[in-house]
Short mmCIF file of C-alpha atoms in Angstrom, two decimals:
data_model
loop_
_atom_site.label_atom_id
_atom_site.label_comp_id
_atom_site.label_asym_id
_atom_site.label_seq_id
_atom_site.Cartn_x
_atom_site.Cartn_y
_atom_site.Cartn_z
CA MET A 1 51.12 91.33 35.99
CA SER A 2 52.63 91.31 39.19
CA ILE A 3 55.50 92.88 40.19
CA ILE A 4 58.09 90.28 42.44
CA LYS A 5 61.25 92.06 44.71
CA ALA A 6 64.62 90.76 42.40
CA VAL A 7 65.98 88.79 45.71
CA ASN A 8 62.82 86.57 45.20
CA LEU A 9 63.41 85.33 41.76
CA ASP A 10 62.98 82.02 41.43
CA LEU A 11 65.08 80.75 38.17
CA ASN A 12 62.88 77.26 38.47
CA LYS A 13 59.84 79.40 36.94
CA VAL A 14 61.96 80.94 33.54
CA SER A 15 61.08 79.45 30.37
CA PHE A 16 61.94 80.07 26.93
CA SER A 17 59.69 80.49 23.77
CA ASP A 18 60.78 79.28 20.44
CA VAL A 19 62.09 81.98 18.16
CA LYS A 20 60.32 84.68 16.68
CA THR A 21 61.06 86.93 13.97
CA ASP A 22 59.73 90.45 13.59
CA ASN A 23 59.08 91.91 10.18
CA HIS A 24 62.11 93.58 9.73
CA GLY A 25 64.10 90.18 9.95
CA ARG A 26 65.08 90.86 13.78
CA LYS A 27 65.47 86.97 15.79
CA MET A 28 64.02 87.06 19.41
CA VAL A 29 63.25 84.81 22.35
CA TYR A 30 60.72 85.78 24.52
CA VAL A 31 61.01 85.13 28.72
CA ASN A 32 57.77 83.81 30.69
CA TYR A 33 58.14 84.20 34.29
CA ASN A 34 55.40 81.65 36.00
CA GLY A 35 53.23 82.13 32.47
CA GLY A 36 53.83 85.91 32.89
CA LYS A 37 56.30 88.32 32.42
CA ILE A 38 59.45 89.34 34.62
CA MET A 39 58.78 92.19 36.62
CA VAL A 40 61.58 92.99 38.99
CA GLN A 41 61.90 95.50 42.12
CA THR A 42 65.45 96.46 42.58
CA PRO A 43 67.11 97.70 45.61
CA LYS A 44 68.74 101.37 45.59
CA MET A 45 71.31 101.06 43.66
CA TYR A 46 74.17 103.56 42.79
CA VAL A 47 73.50 105.00 39.54
CA PRO A 48 77.33 106.80 38.01
CA ASN A 49 76.10 108.19 34.99
CA GLY A 50 72.04 108.43 35.40
CA ILE A 51 70.46 108.84 32.62
CA LYS A 52 72.97 108.60 29.74
CA ARG A 53 71.95 109.59 25.86
CA TRP A 54 74.10 107.66 23.18
CA ARG A 55 74.06 109.31 19.77
CA LYS A 56 76.73 109.32 16.88
CA LYS A 57 79.55 111.55 16.74
CA ASP A 58 78.48 113.06 13.28
CA ALA A 59 74.68 113.35 14.10
CA THR A 60 72.77 116.27 13.26
CA ASP A 61 69.33 115.09 14.88
CA ASN A 62 68.05 112.75 17.42
CA LYS A 63 66.70 110.05 15.47
CA ASP A 64 69.49 107.32 16.15
CA ASP A 65 70.14 108.41 19.57
CA SER A 66 69.61 105.55 22.48
CA PHE A 67 68.80 106.05 25.99
CA GLU A 68 69.51 103.97 29.06
CA LEU A 69 70.06 103.63 33.12
CA GLU A 70 73.34 102.02 34.43
CA LEU A 71 73.26 100.40 37.67
CA SER A 72 76.18 99.63 40.00
CA PHE A 73 76.14 96.96 42.21
CA GLY A 74 78.99 98.51 44.33
CA GLY A 75 78.43 98.33 48.22
CA GLU A 76 76.78 95.20 47.74
CA ASP A 77 80.21 93.78 50.29
CA LYS A 78 78.56 95.49 52.83
CA GLU A 79 76.64 93.82 55.80
CA ASP A 80 73.62 96.30 55.91
CA LYS A 81 69.94 95.32 54.65
CA ASN A 82 69.90 97.08 51.14
CA SER A 83 73.41 96.10 51.14
CA LEU A 84 72.45 92.08 51.39
CA GLU A 85 70.01 92.51 48.52
CA ILE A 86 72.09 94.09 45.91
CA ARG A 87 74.49 91.16 46.71
CA ASP A 88 71.15 88.89 46.50
CA PHE A 89 70.30 90.83 43.18
CA HIS A 90 73.61 90.39 41.79
CA THR A 91 73.56 86.60 42.71
CA LYS A 92 70.04 85.82 40.92
CA LEU A 93 71.01 87.79 37.29
CA GLU A 94 74.45 86.13 37.30
CA GLN A 95 72.29 82.69 37.78
CA PHE A 96 69.82 84.40 35.34
CA ASP A 97 72.90 84.43 32.50
CA ASP A 98 74.54 81.04 33.41
CA LEU A 99 70.98 79.89 32.79
CA VAL A 100 70.60 81.26 28.83
CA LYS A 101 74.22 80.48 28.52
CA LYS A 102 73.04 76.46 29.44
CA THR A 103 69.75 76.85 26.96
CA ILE A 104 71.80 78.53 24.32
CA MET A 105 74.48 75.42 24.29
CA SER A 106 71.21 73.33 24.27
CA LYS A 107 69.91 75.51 21.99
CA SER A 108 72.48 76.57 19.84
CA LYS A 109 70.55 75.29 15.85
CA GLU A 110 67.61 76.73 16.17
CA TRP A 111 68.99 80.10 18.36
CA LEU A 112 72.15 80.42 16.36
CA GLY A 113 72.42 78.33 13.53
CA LYS A 114 74.92 76.12 14.68
CA PRO A 115 75.03 72.09 15.56
CA LYS A 116 77.03 72.51 18.49
CA VAL A 117 78.71 75.16 20.50
CA SER A 118 81.35 75.00 23.74
CA MET A 119 80.35 77.18 26.59
CA GLU A 120 83.68 78.35 26.42
CA THR A 121 82.44 79.67 22.70
CA ILE A 122 79.34 81.12 23.66
CA GLU A 123 80.81 83.69 27.07
CA ASP A 124 83.30 84.78 24.36
CA ALA A 125 81.70 85.23 21.44
CA TYR A 126 77.99 84.13 21.90
CA TYR A 127 76.39 85.64 24.64
CA SER A 128 75.68 89.45 25.91
CA PRO A 129 75.70 88.65 29.81
CA SER A 130 72.87 91.10 32.17
CA VAL A 131 75.74 91.53 34.61
CA LYS A 132 78.41 93.48 32.93
CA ILE A 133 82.46 93.95 33.81
CA PRO A 134 83.42 96.91 33.45
CA THR A 135 86.34 97.78 30.72
CA ASP A 136 88.34 99.88 28.86
CA LYS A 137 88.42 100.19 25.43
CA ASP A 138 90.62 97.88 24.72
CA GLY A 139 88.82 95.13 26.71
CA ASN A 140 90.69 95.67 30.00
CA ILE A 141 89.08 95.32 33.47
CA LEU A 142 88.49 98.09 35.63
CA ASP A 143 88.35 98.59 39.31
CA TYR A 144 84.60 99.06 39.35
CA PRO A 145 81.73 96.99 40.20
CA SER A 146 79.89 95.72 37.95
CA ARG A 147 76.78 96.78 36.40
CA VAL A 148 73.04 96.13 35.06
CA ARG A 149 71.66 98.28 32.33
CA ALA A 150 68.28 98.83 31.46
CA LYS A 151 66.95 100.90 28.46
CA LEU A 152 64.55 103.59 28.15
CA ASP A 153 61.79 103.17 25.14
CA ARG A 154 61.40 106.12 23.31
CA GLU A 155 57.53 107.22 21.28
CA ARG A 156 57.37 107.62 17.89
CA ASP A 157 55.30 110.07 16.44
CA ASN A 158 53.25 110.34 13.14
CA SER A 159 56.38 111.55 10.91
CA ASP A 160 58.81 108.38 12.00
CA GLY A 161 60.28 110.36 14.72
CA PHE A 162 60.19 110.59 18.05
CA THR A 163 58.28 112.62 20.39
CA GLY A 164 60.35 113.39 23.43
CA ARG A 165 58.58 110.62 26.02
CA PHE A 166 59.66 107.59 27.61
CA LEU A 167 57.19 104.35 27.02
CA SER A 168 57.39 101.74 29.32
CA ASN A 169 54.77 99.46 26.91
CA LYS A 170 54.50 100.97 23.53
CA ARG A 171 51.39 99.26 22.44
CA PHE A 172 49.68 101.07 25.81
CA LYS A 173 51.69 104.36 25.05
CA THR A 174 52.70 104.13 29.30
CA PRO A 175 55.18 106.43 29.95
CA VAL A 176 58.48 105.56 32.53
CA LEU A 177 57.42 106.59 35.48
CA ILE A 178 59.71 108.53 37.52
CA PHE A 179 58.99 109.99 41.66
CA ASP A 180 60.88 111.82 43.72
CA GLU A 181 61.80 110.25 46.91
CA ASN A 182 58.80 111.56 48.69
CA LYS A 183 56.52 110.13 46.09
CA ASN A 184 55.57 112.77 43.78
CA PRO A 185 55.88 112.10 39.98
CA VAL A 186 58.33 113.92 38.23
CA ASP A 187 58.30 114.61 34.66
CA LEU A 188 60.75 112.96 32.60
CA ASN A 189 61.77 113.38 28.60
CA GLU A 190 64.38 113.77 26.12
CA ASN A 191 64.88 117.16 27.95
CA THR A 192 64.75 117.05 31.52
CA PHE A 193 66.69 113.07 31.83
CA ASP A 194 69.71 113.81 33.11
CA THR A 195 68.24 116.60 36.04
CA VAL A 196 65.00 113.90 36.37
CA VAL A 197 68.05 111.18 37.10
CA PRO A 198 71.61 112.67 37.57
CA LYS A 199 75.14 111.29 37.91
CA GLY A 200 75.52 109.98 41.30
CA SER A 201 72.39 109.63 42.47
CA GLN A 202 70.43 106.35 43.93
CA VAL A 203 67.56 104.63 42.23
CA ILE A 204 65.23 101.89 43.18
CA CYS A 205 63.37 100.63 39.69
CA VAL A 206 60.91 98.45 38.72
CA LEU A 207 62.94 96.78 35.02
CA GLU A 208 60.72 94.08 32.79
CA LEU A 209 62.79 91.66 30.87
CA VAL A 210 61.29 92.08 27.54
CA TYR A 211 63.05 89.65 25.88
CA LEU A 212 66.51 87.49 24.38
CA SER A 213 67.97 89.44 20.99
CA ILE A 214 69.86 87.59 18.42
CA THR A 215 72.02 88.81 16.17
CA SER A 216 75.98 88.04 16.18
CA LYS A 217 75.42 87.40 20.48
CA VAL A 218 72.58 86.94 22.25
CA SER A 219 71.51 89.32 24.82
CA ALA A 220 68.66 90.66 26.99
CA LYS A 221 66.71 93.24 26.86
CA TRP A 222 65.76 94.85 29.89
CA LYS A 223 63.84 97.90 30.28
CA LEU A 224 63.55 100.97 33.14
CA VAL A 225 59.71 100.69 33.69
CA GLN A 226 59.49 102.94 36.57
CA SER A 227 61.76 104.12 39.15
CA LYS A 228 62.25 106.64 42.65
CA VAL A 229 65.03 108.57 42.53
CA PHE A 230 67.52 109.54 45.71
CA ARG A 231 69.03 112.55 44.09
CA ASN A 232 72.87 112.72 45.05
CA GLN A 233 72.83 116.14 47.63
CA GLN A 234 76.20 117.09 47.04
CA SER A 235 75.44 117.49 43.43
CA ILE A 236 73.49 121.07 42.10
CA THR A 237 71.39 120.17 39.40
CA GLY A 238 69.17 123.50 39.54
CA TYR A 239 69.26 127.19 40.36
CA ALA A 240 71.72 128.01 42.98
CA MET A 241 73.00 131.42 42.50
CA ILE A 242 72.48 134.06 45.14
CA ASP A 243 70.86 137.05 42.82
CA GLU A 244 72.05 140.60 43.83
CA GLU A 245 68.68 141.57 45.13
CA SER A 246 68.82 138.91 47.59
CA GLN A 247 72.13 139.38 49.01
CA GLN A 248 71.56 142.99 49.31
CA GLU A 249 68.68 141.43 51.22
CA ASP A 250 71.06 139.51 53.48
CA LEU A 251 73.41 142.30 53.87
CA ASP A 252 70.60 144.93 54.69
CA THR A 253 68.95 141.83 57.30
CA GLU A 254 73.07 141.66 58.68
CA ASN A 255 73.27 145.06 58.97
CA ASP A 256 70.35 145.79 61.19
CA ILE A 257 71.01 143.23 63.39
CA VAL A 258 74.18 144.53 64.05
CA GLU A 259 73.17 147.75 64.84
CA ALA A 260 70.23 147.03 67.04
CA THR A 261 72.74 144.79 69.03
CA LYS A 262 75.28 147.51 69.41
CA GLN A 263 72.52 149.83 69.91
CA LEU A 264 71.53 147.72 73.63
CA SER A 265 75.21 147.71 74.63
CA ILE A 266 74.79 151.61 74.98
CA ASN A 267 75.89 152.49 78.08
CA GLU A 268 73.04 154.76 79.93
CA ASN A 269 75.35 157.35 80.42
CA GLU A 270 77.16 157.17 77.03
CA SER A 271 75.71 160.22 74.81
CA LEU A 272 74.49 159.17 71.17
CA GLU A 273 77.46 162.01 69.76
CA GLU A 274 80.08 159.22 71.09
CA VAL A 275 77.98 155.90 70.55
CA GLU A 276 78.27 157.44 66.99
CA GLN A 277 82.45 157.90 67.01
CA GLU A 278 82.94 154.98 68.23
CA LEU A 279 80.86 153.41 65.18
CA GLU A 280 83.25 155.33 62.76
CA GLU A 281 86.15 154.40 64.49
CA GLU A 282 84.98 150.82 64.34
CA GLU A 283 84.15 151.07 60.24
CA GLU A 284 88.06 152.68 59.32
CA GLU A 285 89.18 149.94 61.38
CA GLU A 286 87.28 147.74 59.11
CA VAL A 287 88.30 149.28 56.03
CA VAL A 288 92.12 149.18 56.98
CA GLU A 289 91.75 145.67 57.77
CA GLU A 290 90.09 144.93 54.18
CA GLU A 291 92.41 146.56 52.50
CA GLU A 292 95.49 144.95 54.43
CA VAL A 293 94.44 142.05 53.32
CA VAL A 294 93.73 142.88 49.60
CA GLU A 295 97.43 143.63 50.07
CA GLU A 296 99.02 140.60 51.40
CA GLU A 297 97.31 138.59 49.26
CA GLU A 298 98.40 140.38 46.58
CA GLU A 299 101.83 139.79 47.59
CA VAL A 300 101.81 136.38 47.95
CA ALA A 301 103.97 134.74 45.68
CA PRO A 302 102.89 131.07 43.50
CA PRO A 303 104.00 127.87 45.00
CA PRO A 304 107.00 126.65 43.66
CA LYS A 305 107.06 123.64 40.97
CA THR A 306 107.51 120.32 42.04
CA LYS A 307 110.45 118.87 39.88
CA GLY A 308 110.29 115.60 38.19
CA ARG A 309 106.28 115.60 38.53
CA ALA A 310 104.66 114.29 35.01
CA LYS A 311 102.63 116.74 32.90
CA ARG A 312 99.06 115.88 33.07
CA GLY A 313 97.26 115.25 30.27
CA VAL A 314 94.63 117.44 28.30
CA GLN A 315 91.11 116.12 28.49
CA ALA A 316 89.02 115.63 25.62
#
């Protein structure tokens, strides 16, 4: 099984199997690429939500959870090398979507149980494309770049629950591999997913196109095999507090430096008593200045309210 860059994906080598039915009665079509699986490496792409967990509102456990990584095509309008690769990847996926839709139309009886289906009907009702256009809950298109979603498969335990691990191959129990930008492996599980791939980071991924799922719609299942993560440097995902001990050490060091600087500035003719007096006066001045600042801050009145300004809604 070879991995190819997404921009080098040759759709002439893509073929589809006959419809298969699993033990649970679910229908699917396998996608072959030159006799094997489709494994593509993406360009470096932005992940607005990091790894995202979906959980039912009234859920009491993780049994029905699902996980996905949504990669944004943002930046494809630029002219640097990576942006051009994002644009090419976007185009390749749109061409793949077109290929699937044409195949649905030619095999509508086998795939959908319908003798004839128009392209318009397929686009409206029977196909969920790989290239997702963001919409709100009412179906209105949002002003965000389109995206592609990759699922994360979970490992089951012997009691029909889940171990917390993610797998790229269930048969061989191969884990999803995550690396930092220095190529160091990072442990990924259901307790660490949101810190390992946090919101606003960038990733280069290896994605596998597993099959086309046929339910009320035909949709492609892309799954995450491995990823290299470039964290958003503006986000804080670990412990970043200044401990009192560390703060006191910093203050002591700073005081030592100040004291040494003052000692260096002492004129040879000045007595130690004169220097001590100067230091005491400086300390008194600093105390007065601090008190004045506090008083000024306490006396500052709140800014006047702007007339006619709409009230903000309360976020749920």
